Coordinates of C-alpha atoms and ligand atoms in Angstrom, one line a residue:
X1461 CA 74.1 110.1 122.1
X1462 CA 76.7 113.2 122.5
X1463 CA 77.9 111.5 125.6
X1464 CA 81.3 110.0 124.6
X1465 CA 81.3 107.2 127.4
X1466 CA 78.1 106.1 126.3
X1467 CA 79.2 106.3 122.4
X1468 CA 82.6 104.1 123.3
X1469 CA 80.7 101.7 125.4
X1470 CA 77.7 100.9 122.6
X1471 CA 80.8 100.3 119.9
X1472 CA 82.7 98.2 122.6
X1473 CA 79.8 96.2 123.2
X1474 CA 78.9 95.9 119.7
X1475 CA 82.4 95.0 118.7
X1476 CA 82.4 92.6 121.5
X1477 CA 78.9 90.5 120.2
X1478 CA 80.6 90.8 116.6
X1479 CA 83.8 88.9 117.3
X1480 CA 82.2 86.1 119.5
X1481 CA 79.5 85.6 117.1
X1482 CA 81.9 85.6 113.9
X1483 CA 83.9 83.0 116.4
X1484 CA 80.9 81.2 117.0
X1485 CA 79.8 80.8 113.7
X1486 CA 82.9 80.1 112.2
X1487 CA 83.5 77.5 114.7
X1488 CA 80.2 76.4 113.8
X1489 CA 80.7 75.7 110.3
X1490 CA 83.6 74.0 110.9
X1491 CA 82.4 71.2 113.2
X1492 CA 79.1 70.9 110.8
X1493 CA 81.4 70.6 107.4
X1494 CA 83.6 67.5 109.8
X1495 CA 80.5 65.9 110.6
X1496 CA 79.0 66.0 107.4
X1497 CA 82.0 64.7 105.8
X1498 CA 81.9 61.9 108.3
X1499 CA 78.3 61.2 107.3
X1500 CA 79.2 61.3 103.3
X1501 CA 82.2 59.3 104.0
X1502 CA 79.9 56.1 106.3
X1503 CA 77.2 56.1 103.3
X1504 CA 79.9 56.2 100.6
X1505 CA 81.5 52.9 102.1
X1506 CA 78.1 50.7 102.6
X1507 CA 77.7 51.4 98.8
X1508 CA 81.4 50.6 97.9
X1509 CA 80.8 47.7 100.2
X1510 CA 77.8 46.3 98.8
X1511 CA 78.4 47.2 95.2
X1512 CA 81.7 44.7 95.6
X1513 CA 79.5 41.9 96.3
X1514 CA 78.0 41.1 92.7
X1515 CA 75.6 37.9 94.1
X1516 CA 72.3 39.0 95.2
X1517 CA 71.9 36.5 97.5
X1518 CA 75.1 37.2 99.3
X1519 CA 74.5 40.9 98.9
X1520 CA 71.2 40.5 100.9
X1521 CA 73.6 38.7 103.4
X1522 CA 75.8 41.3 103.8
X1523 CA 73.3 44.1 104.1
X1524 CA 71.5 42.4 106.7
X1525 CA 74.9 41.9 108.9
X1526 CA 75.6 45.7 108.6
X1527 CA 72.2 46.9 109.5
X1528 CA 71.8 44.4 112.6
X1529 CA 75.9 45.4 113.9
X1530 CA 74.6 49.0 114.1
X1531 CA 71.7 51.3 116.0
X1532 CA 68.5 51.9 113.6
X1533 CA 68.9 56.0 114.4
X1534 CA 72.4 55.6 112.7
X1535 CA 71.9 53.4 109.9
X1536 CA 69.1 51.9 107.5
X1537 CA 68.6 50.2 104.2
X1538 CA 66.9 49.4 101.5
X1539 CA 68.2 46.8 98.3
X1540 CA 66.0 46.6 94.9
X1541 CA 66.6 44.7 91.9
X1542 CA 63.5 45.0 88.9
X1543 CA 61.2 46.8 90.7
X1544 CA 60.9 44.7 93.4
X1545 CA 62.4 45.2 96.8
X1546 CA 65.3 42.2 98.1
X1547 CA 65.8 43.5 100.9
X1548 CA 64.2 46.5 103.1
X1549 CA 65.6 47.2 106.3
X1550 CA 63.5 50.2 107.7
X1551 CA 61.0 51.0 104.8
X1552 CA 62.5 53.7 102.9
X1553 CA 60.4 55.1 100.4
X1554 CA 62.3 58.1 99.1
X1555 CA 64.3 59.5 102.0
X1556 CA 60.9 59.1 104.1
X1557 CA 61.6 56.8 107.0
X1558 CA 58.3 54.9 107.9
X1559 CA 58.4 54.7 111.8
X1560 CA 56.3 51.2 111.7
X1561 CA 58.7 48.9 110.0
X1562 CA 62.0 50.9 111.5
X1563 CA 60.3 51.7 115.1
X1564 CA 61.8 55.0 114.9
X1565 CA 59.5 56.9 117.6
X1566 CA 58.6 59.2 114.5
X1567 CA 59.2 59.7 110.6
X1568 CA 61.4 62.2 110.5
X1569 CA 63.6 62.8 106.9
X1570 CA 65.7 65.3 108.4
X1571 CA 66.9 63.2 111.1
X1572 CA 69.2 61.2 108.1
X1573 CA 71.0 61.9 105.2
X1574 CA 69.8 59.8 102.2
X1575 CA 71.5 58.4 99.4
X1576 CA 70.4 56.5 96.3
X1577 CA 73.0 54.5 94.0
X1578 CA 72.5 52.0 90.8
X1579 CA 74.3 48.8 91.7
X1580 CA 73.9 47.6 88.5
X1581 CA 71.4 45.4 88.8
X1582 CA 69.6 46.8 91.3
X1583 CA 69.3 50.1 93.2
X1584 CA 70.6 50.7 97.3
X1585 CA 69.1 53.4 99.1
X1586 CA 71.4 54.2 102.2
X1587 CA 69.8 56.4 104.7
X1588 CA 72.9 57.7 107.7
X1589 CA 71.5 58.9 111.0
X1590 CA 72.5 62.4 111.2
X1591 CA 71.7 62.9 115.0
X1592 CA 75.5 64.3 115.6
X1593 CA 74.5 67.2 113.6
X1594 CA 71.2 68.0 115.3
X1595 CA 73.3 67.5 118.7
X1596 CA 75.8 70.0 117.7
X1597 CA 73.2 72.4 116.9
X1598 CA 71.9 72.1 120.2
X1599 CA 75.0 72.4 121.8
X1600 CA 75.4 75.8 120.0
X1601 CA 72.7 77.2 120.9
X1602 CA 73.1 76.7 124.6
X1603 CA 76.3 78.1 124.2
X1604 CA 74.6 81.7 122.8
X1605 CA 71.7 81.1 125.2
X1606 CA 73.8 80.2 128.8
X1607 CA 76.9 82.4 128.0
X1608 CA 77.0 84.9 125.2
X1609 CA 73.4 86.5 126.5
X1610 CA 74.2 86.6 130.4
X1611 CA 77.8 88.3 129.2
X1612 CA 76.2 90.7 127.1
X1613 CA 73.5 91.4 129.6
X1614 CA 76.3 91.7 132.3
X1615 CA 78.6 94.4 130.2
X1616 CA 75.5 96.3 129.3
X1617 CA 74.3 96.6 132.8
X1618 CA 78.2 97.4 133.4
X1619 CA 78.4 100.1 130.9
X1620 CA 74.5 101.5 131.5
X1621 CA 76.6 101.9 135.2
X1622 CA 79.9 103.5 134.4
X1623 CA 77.8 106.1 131.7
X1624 CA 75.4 106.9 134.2
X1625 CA 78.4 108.2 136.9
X1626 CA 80.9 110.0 133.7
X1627 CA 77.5 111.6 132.4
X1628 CA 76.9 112.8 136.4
X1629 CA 80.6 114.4 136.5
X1630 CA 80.8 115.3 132.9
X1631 CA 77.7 117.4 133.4
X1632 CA 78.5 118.9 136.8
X1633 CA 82.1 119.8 135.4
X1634 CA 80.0 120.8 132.5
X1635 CA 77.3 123.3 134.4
X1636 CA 80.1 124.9 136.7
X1637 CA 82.0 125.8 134.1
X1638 CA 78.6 127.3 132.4
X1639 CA 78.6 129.2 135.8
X1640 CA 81.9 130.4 135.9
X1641 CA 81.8 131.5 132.2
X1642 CA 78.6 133.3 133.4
X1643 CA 80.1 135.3 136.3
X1644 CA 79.6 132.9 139.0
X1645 CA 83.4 133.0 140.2
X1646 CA 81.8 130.5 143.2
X1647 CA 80.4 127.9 141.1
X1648 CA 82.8 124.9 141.9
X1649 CA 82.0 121.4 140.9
X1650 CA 82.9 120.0 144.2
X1651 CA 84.8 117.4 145.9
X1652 CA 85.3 114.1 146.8
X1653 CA 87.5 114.6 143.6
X1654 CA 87.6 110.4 142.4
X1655 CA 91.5 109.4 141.2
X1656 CA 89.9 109.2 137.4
X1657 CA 91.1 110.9 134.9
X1658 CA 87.3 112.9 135.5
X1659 CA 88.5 113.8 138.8
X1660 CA 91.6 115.3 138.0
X1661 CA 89.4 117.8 135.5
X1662 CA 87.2 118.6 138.7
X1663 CA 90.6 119.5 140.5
X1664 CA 91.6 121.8 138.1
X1665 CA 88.2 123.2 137.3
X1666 CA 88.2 124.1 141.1
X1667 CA 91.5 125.3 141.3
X1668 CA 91.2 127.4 138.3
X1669 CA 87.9 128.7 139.5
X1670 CA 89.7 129.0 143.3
X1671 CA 92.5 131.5 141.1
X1672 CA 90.3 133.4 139.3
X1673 CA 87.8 134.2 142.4
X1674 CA 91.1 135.2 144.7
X1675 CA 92.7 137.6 140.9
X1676 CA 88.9 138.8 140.8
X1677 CA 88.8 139.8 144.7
X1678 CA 92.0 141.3 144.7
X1679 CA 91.1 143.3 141.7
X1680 CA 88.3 144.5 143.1
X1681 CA 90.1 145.3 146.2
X1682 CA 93.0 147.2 144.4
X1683 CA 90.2 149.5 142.7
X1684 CA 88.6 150.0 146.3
X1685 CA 92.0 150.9 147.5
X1686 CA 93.0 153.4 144.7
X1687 CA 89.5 155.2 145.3
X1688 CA 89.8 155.2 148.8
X1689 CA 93.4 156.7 148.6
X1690 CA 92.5 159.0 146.4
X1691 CA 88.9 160.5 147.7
X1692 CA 90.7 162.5 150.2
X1693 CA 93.1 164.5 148.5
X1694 CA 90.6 165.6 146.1
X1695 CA 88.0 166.2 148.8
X1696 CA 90.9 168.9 150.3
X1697 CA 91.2 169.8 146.4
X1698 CA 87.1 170.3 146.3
X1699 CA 87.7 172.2 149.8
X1700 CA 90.1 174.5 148.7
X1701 CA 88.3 175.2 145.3
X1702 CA 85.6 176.3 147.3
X1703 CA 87.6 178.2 149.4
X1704 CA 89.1 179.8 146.3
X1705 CA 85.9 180.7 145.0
X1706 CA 84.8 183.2 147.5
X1707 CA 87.9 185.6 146.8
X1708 CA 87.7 188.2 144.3
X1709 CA 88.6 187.2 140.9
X1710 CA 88.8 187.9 137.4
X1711 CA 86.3 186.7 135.0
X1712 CA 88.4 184.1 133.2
X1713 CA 89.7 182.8 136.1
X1714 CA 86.0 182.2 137.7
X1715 CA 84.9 180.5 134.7
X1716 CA 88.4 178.1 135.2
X1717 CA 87.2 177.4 138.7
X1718 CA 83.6 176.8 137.7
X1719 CA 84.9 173.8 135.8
X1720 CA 87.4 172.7 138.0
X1721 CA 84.6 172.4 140.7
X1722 CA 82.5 170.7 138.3
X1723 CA 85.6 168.2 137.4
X1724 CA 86.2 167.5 141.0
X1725 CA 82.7 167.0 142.1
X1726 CA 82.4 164.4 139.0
X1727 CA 85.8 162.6 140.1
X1728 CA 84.6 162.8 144.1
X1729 CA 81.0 161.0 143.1
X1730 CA 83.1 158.5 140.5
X1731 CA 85.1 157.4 144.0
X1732 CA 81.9 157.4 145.6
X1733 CA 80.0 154.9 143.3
X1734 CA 83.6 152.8 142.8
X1735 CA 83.5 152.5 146.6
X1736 CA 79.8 151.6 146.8
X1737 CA 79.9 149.2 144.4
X1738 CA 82.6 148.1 146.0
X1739 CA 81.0 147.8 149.4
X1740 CA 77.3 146.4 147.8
X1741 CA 79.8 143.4 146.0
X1742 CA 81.0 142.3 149.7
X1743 CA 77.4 142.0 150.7
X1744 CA 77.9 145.0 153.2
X1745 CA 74.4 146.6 152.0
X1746 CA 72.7 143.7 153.4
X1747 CA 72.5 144.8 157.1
X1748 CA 69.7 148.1 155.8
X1749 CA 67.3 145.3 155.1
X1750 CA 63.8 145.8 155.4
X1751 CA 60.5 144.5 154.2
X1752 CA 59.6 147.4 150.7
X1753 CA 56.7 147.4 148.7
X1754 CA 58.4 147.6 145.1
X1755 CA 54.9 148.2 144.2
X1756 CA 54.8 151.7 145.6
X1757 CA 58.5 152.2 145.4
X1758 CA 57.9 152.1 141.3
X1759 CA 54.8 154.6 141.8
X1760 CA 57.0 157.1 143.7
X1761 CA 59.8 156.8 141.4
X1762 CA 57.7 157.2 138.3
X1763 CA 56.1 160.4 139.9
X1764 CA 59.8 162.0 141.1
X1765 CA 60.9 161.0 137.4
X1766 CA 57.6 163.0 136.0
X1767 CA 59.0 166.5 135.6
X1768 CA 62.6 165.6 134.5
X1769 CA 61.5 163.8 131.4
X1770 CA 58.9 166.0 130.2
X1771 CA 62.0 168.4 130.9
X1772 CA 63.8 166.2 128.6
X1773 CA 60.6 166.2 126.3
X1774 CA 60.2 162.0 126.9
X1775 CA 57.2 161.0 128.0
X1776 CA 56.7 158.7 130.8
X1777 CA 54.5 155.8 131.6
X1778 CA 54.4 153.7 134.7
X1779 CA 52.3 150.5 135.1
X1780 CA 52.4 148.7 138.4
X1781 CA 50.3 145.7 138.2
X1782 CA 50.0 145.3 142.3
X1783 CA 52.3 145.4 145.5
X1784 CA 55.4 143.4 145.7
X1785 CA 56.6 143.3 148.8
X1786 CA 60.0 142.0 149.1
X1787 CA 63.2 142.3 151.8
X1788 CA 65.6 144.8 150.6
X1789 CA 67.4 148.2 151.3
X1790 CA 64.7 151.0 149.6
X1791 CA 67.4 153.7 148.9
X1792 CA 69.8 151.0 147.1
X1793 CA 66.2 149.7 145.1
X1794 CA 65.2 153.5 144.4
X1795 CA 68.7 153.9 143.5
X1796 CA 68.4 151.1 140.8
X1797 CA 65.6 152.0 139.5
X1798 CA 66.6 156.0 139.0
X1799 CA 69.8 154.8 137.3
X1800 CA 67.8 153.0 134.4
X1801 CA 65.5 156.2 134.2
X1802 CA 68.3 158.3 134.0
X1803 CA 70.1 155.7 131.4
X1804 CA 66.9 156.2 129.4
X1805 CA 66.7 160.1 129.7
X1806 CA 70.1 160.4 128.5
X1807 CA 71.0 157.7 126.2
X1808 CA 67.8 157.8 124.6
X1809 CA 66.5 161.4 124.7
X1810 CA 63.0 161.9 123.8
X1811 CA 61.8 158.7 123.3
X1812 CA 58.9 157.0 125.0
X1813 CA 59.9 155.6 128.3
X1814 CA 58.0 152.9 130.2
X1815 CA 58.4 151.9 133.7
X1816 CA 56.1 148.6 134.7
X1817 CA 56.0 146.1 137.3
X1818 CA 54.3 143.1 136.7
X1819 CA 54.3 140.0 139.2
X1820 CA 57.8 139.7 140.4
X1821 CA 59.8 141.5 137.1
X1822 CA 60.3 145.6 137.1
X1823 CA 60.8 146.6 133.6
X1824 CA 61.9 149.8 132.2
X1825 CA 62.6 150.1 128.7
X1826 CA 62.7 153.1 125.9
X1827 CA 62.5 153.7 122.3
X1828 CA 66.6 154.8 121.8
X1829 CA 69.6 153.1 120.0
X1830 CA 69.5 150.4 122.8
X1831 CA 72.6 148.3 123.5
X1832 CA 73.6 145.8 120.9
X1833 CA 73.3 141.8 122.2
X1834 CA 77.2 141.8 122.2
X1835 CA 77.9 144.8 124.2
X1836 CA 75.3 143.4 127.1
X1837 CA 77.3 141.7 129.0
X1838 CA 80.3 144.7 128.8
X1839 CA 78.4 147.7 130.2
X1840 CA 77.8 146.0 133.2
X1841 CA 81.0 146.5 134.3
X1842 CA 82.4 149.2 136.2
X1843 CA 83.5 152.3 134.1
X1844 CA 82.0 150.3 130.4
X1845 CA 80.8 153.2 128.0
X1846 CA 79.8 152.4 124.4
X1847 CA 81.7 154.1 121.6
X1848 CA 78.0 156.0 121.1
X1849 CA 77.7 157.8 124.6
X1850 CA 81.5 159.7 124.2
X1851 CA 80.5 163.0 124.1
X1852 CA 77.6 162.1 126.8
X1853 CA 78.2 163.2 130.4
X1854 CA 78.4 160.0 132.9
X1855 CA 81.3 157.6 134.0
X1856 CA 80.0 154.1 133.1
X1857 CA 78.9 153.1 136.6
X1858 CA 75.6 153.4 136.4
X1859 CA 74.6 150.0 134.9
X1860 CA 77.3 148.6 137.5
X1861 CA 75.7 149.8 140.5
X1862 CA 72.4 148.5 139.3
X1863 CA 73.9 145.3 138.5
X1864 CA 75.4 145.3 142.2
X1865 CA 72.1 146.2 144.1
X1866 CA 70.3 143.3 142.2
X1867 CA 73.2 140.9 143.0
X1868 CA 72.8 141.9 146.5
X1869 CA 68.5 141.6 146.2
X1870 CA 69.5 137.7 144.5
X1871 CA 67.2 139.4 142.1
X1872 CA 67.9 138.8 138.4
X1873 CA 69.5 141.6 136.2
X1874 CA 68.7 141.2 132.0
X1875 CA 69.3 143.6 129.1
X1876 CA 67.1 142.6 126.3
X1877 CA 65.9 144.3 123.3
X1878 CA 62.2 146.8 123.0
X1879 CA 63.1 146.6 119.6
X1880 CA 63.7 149.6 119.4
X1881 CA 65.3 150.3 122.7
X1882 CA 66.5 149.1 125.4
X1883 CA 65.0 146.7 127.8
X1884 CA 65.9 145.9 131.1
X1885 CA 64.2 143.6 133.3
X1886 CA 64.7 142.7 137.2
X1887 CA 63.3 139.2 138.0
X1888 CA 62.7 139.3 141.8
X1889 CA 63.1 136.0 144.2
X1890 CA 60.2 134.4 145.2
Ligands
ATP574 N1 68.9 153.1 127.8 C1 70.1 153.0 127.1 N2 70.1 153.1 125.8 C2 71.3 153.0 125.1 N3 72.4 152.8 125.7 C3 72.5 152.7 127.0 C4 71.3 152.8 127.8 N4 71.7 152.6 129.1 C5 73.0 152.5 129.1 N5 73.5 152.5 127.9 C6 74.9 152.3 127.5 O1 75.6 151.6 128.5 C7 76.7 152.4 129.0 C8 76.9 152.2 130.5 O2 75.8 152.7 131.2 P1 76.0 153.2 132.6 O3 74.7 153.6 133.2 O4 76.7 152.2 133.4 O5 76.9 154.5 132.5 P2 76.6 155.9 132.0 O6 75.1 156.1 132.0 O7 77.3 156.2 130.8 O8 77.2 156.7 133.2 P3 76.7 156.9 134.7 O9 77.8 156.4 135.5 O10 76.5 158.3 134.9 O11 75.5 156.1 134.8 C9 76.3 153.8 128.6 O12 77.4 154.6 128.5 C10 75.6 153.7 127.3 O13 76.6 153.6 126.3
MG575 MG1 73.9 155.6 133.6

């Protein structure tokens, strides 16, 4: 009931059956009060008629001439003076016609609208055929029954129609919007693009989504460009730093160079990772495919990973539940998986870390600070660090890489709570 087509069309349809039915019945009511008041108005004059005739004989007369000059359905008497009956035309005994003496095909009371009146002497009983009302009746109802109920059927089958195809658009204008929001810059909802006003939203939902793909790419382009431009000059730098270092120097001056070596090395490998992502976003990794066993990959990266964290005083567990063999690139999927290790060695020192594989999900979570659910979705991005990991060494591209090789895998990347600690799962493709 959210849908607002289907809302509008269940009010217009009810608003529809309210106003023909209030016409109907008001309609109605006025034929039924005419007829009636024709009926009162026919009974009224036989009385006035036959009360002016004060003779009994001659009243007999006269009631006899009316009855015979009209149909037995539309008219019937019956005259009484003392308790004994002049004149019965029809037996009426009480508004009940007798069928017998009036050779009405049944008794039927309803079919006429009796009246009783002291003539003083004497008593008149008129009884008024009232078949005009039963017609009208029956003329209404035919109405309801041969147009009202086909024309609602017909805009309810129109509306059930026209909801069906606005819920269809709404909801794929809905979802690629979802999808967009989600990071899915080619989510579009698709043409042909109808002239509604529905369509014109898909337009702009595409072109939007066309804009923000193209500012995205560029983006992303611009970064590769800048770290490209720049990874030469400070390789020279790097070269000449080393270079430098094997002259004779003063003590201070070594330690300078020590950590201007350091510095360059970090910006060289920053370039490096800005470029790889880079390269891993434009799909390029995909030609190193080759059937791996994560299975074993996880083994071998649990035991390489062995020595550092008891190093670090964590302790590491692996659980591989079986092979999963899968097409990828094994350095990129080693890579992923070292850069959650080393996320958890360093974000959340000496804590327990687990590393598991069960079906097609690779988990590795650790008892740290974790990432709050807000901050998820931000670290994932190149060069993201939270306020928390300042004064720790790393340039935020860790999470982005990862993110990258599991784009690249169509494998599905989540940060999720160990409570407490981070947990990040990768849900392979079947
Ligand atoms: N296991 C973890 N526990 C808590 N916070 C984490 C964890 N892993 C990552 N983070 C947070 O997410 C941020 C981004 O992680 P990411 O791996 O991208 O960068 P980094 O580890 O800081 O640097 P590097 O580029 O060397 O990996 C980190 O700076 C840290 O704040
Ligand atoms: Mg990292």
């Amino acid at each position: 009931m959210r849908s607002t087509p289907l809302k509008l069309s269940v009010i217009l349809i009810a608003v529809f059956t309210l106003f023909i039915s209030a016409g109907l019945a008001v309609a109605y009511g006025l034929m039924h009060g005419a007829l009636k008041s024709d009926i009162d108005l026919r009974a009224d004059q036989v009385i006035e008629d036959l009360r002016a005739i004060p003779e009994p004989v001659e009243r007999i007369e006269r009631a006899r001439e009316i009855v015979s000059a009209s149909d037995p359905r539309a008219l019937l008497l019956r005259l009484e003076l003392g308790g004994e009956t002049l004149a019965s035309v029809g037996a009426l005994p009480d508004g009940v016609i007798d069928s017998e003496a009036t050779g009405l095909p049944e008794p039927v009371a309803d079919s006429y609208l009796v009246r009783h009146a002291d003539l003083a002497p004497g008593a008149l009983t008129v009884a008024v055929g009232r078949d005009s009302m039963a017609e009208l009746h029956e003329t209404f109802i035919a109405i309801l029954g041969f147009a009202l109920l086909p024309a609602l059927m017909l805009t309810s089958a129109i509306g059930i129609v026209v909801v069906r195809r606005t819920a269809a658009r709404v909801e794929a204008i809905r979802s690629t919007l979802h999808r967009l929001s989600q990071g899915s810059l080619d989510a579009r909802v698709g043409s042909p693009h109808p002239d509604t006003d529905l369509g014109d939203i898909s337009r702009d939902v595409d072109r939007m989504a066309e804009a923000q793909e193209a500012a995205t790419g560029a983006l992303r382009q611009i970064g590769a460009d800048i770290a490209h431009d720049l990874k030469t000059p400070i390789q020279r730098v790097a070269v000449r730093l080393e270079r430098l270092a094997d002259t004779e120097l003063p003590d201070a001056a070594r330690a300078l160079l020590d950590q201007a070596q350091e510095e360059t090395e970090q910006i060289i490998a920053t370039f490096q990772s800005l470029l790889q992502i880079a390269q891993l976003e434009g799909g390029q990794g995909r030609d190193g495919f080759a059937p791996v066993d994560i299975g074993a990959l996880v083994a071998d990266m649990a035991e390489i990973y062995e020595t550092s964290a008891e190093d670090a005083g964590a302790r590491l567990t692996c659980m591989v539940a079986g092979p999963l063999p899968v097409v990828g690139d094994r350095n990129l999927l080693s890579r992923l998986i070292a850069n959650l290790l080393e996320n958890a060695l360093r974000h959340a020192p000496g804590t327990d870390i687990r590393l598991s594989l069960t079906g097609r999900v690779l988990t590795v979570s650790d008892g740290g600070p974790g990432i709050p659910e807000g901050q998820r979705e931000v670290v994932l991005r190149r060069l993201a660090r939270l306020e928390a990991s300042r004064s720790t060494p790393g340039s935020g591209l860790g999470l982005a890489m990862v993110k990258a090789i599991a784009d690249l895998h169509g494998a599905r990347l989540t940060l999720g709570d160990a409570a407490p600690g981070l947990m990040v799962t990768v849900d392979f493709p079947a």
